[in-house]
Coordinates of C-alpha atoms in Angstrom, one line a residue:
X4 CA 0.0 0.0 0.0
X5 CA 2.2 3.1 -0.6
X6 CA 2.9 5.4 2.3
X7 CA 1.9 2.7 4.2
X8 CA 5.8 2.8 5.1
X9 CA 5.5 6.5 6.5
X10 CA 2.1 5.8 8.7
X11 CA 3.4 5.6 12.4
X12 CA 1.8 2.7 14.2
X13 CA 0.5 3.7 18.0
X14 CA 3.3 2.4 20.1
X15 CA 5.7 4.2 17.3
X16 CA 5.0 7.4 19.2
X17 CA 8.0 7.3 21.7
X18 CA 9.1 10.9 23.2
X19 CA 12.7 10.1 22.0
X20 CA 14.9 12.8 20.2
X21 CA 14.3 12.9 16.6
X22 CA 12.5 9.4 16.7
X23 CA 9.1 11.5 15.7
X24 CA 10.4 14.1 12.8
X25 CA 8.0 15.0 10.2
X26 CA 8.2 13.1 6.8
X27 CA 11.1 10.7 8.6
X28 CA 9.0 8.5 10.1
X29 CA 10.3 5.1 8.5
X30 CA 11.0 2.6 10.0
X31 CA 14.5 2.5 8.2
X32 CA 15.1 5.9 9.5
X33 CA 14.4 4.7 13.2
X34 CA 16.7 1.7 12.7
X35 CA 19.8 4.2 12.0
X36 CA 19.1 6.3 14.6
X37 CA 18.9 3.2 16.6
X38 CA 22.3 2.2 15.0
X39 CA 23.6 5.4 15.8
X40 CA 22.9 5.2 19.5
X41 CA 24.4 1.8 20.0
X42 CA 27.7 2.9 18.4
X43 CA 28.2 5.9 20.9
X44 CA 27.3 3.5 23.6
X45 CA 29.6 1.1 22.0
X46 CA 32.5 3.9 21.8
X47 CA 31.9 5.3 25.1
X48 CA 32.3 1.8 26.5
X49 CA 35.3 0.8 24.8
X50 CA 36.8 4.1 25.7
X51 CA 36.0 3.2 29.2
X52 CA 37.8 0.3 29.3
X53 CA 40.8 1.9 27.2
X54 CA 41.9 -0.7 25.7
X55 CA 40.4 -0.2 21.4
X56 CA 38.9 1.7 19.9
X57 CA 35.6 0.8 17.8
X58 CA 37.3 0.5 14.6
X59 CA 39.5 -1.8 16.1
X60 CA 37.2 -3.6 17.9
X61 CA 35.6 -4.5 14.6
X62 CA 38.2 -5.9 13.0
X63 CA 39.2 -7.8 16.4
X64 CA 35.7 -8.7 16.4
X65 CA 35.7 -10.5 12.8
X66 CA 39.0 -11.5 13.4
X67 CA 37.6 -13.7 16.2
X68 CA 35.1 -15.5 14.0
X69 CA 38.0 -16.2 11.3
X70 CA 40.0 -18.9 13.0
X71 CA 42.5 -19.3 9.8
X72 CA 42.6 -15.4 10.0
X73 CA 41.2 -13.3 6.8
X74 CA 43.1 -10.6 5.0
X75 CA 42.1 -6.7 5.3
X76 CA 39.5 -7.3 2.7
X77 CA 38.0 -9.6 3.7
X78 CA 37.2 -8.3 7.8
X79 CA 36.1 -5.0 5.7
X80 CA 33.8 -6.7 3.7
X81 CA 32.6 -8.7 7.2
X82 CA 32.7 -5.2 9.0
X83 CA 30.5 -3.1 6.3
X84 CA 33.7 -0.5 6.2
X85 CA 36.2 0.6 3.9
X86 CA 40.4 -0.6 3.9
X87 CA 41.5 1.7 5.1
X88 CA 40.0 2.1 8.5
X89 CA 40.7 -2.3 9.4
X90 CA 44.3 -1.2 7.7
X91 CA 44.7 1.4 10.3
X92 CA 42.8 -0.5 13.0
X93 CA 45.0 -4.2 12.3
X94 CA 48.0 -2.1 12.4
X95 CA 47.6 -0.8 15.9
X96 CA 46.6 -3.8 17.1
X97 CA 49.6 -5.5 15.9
X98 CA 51.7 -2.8 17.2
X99 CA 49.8 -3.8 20.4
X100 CA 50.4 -7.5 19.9
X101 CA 46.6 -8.2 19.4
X102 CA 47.3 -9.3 16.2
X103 CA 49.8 -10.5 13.6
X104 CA 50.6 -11.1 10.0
X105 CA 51.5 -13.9 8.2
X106 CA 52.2 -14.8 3.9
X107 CA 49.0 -15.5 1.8
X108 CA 49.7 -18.7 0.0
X109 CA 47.1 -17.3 -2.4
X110 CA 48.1 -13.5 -3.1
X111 CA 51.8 -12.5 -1.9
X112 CA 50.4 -8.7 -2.0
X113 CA 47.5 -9.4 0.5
X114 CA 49.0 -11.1 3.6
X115 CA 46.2 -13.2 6.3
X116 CA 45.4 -11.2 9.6
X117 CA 45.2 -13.4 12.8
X118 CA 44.7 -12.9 16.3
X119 CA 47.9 -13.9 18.4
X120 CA 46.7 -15.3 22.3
X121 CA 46.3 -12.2 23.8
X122 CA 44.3 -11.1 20.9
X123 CA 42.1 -14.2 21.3
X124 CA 41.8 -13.3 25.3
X125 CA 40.7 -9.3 24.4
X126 CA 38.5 -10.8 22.3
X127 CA 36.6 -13.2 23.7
X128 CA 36.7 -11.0 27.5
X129 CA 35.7 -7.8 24.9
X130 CA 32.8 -10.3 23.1
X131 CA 31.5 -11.3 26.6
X132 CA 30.2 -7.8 27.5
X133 CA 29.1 -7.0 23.7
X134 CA 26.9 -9.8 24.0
X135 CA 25.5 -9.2 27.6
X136 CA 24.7 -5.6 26.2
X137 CA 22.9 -6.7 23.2
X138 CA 21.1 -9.1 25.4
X139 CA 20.2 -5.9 27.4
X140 CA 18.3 -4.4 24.5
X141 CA 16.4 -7.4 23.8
X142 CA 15.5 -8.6 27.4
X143 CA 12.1 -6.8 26.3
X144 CA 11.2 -9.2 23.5
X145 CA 9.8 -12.9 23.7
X146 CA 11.7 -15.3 21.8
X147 CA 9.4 -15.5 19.0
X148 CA 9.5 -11.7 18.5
X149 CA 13.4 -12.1 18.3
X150 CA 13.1 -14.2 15.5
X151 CA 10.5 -11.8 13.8
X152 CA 12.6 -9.2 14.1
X153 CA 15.9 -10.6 12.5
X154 CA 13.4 -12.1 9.5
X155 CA 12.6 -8.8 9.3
X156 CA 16.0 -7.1 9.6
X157 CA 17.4 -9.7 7.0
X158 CA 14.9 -9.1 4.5
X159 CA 15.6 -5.2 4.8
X160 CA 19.1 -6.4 4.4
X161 CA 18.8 -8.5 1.3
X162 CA 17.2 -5.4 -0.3
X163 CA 20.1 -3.7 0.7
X164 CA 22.6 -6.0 -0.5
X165 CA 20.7 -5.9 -4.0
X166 CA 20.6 -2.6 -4.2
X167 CA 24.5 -2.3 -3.8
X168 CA 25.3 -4.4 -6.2
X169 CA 23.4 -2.2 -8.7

């Protein structure tokens, strides 16, 4: 039904900074802003603890699910974010011994990214709150509503992924 995507559904009217701004009331738009607030929660947590930075954590973070390591292309394309920032990131944490290099058998130019032990121990102590905080903004849903919303947030993403191939 079109602008059936802009009508606000009752329980859509939270008091919320910039959650009710004329002519943005998508639902997309709410997930960014949503998006938005977990990063600065993300960032000021990490800065808490002082030990990375969000860019790094990302590329620690994908680093962690890559047991055979991954090159910097590879943890960007994981991460959603350009070279550049997981090159800067991966070299800082290397310089920190969080991480390491080693020769790709496949492309002498692009070498494999792994975690070294401590790396593994940031990441898994680092993952451990992550996951205790996402847990926090979903203590409010049943199960079956979790699994609604991922469907729903994967079909939003598929749309996505098609349009960036265009």
């Amino acid at each position: 039904m079109p602008g059936a995507e802009n009508a606000v559904p009752a329980r859509a009217k939270l008091e919320l900074p910039g959650w009710n701004v004329s002519n943005l009331q998508f639902s997309t738009f709410r997930v960014t802003l949503i998006a938005k607030v977990i990063d600065r929660l993300t960032i000021r947590r990490l800065a808490e603890r002082g030990e990375l930075t969000y860019a790094e954590w990302r590329v620690l973070a994908r680093l962690g699910t890559m047991p055979e390591g991954g090159t910097v292309g590879q943890v960007a394309d994981l991460a959603w974010v350009d070279r550049a920032e997981v090159s800067r990131a991966a070299r800082s944490l290397e310089e920190r011994g969080y991480t390491r290099r080693r020769e790709n058998p496949n492309d002498l130019r692009t070498p494999i990214l792994y975690l070294t032990k401590s790396g593994q121990k940031l990441y898994k102590a680092t993952l451990k709150e992550r996951v205790a905080f996402h847990e926090s903004l979903l203590v409010d849903l049943s199960p079956e509503e979790r699994v609604v919303l991922d469907e729903l947030l994967s079909r939003i993403g598929e749309r996505l992924a098609h349009m960036v191939k265009i």
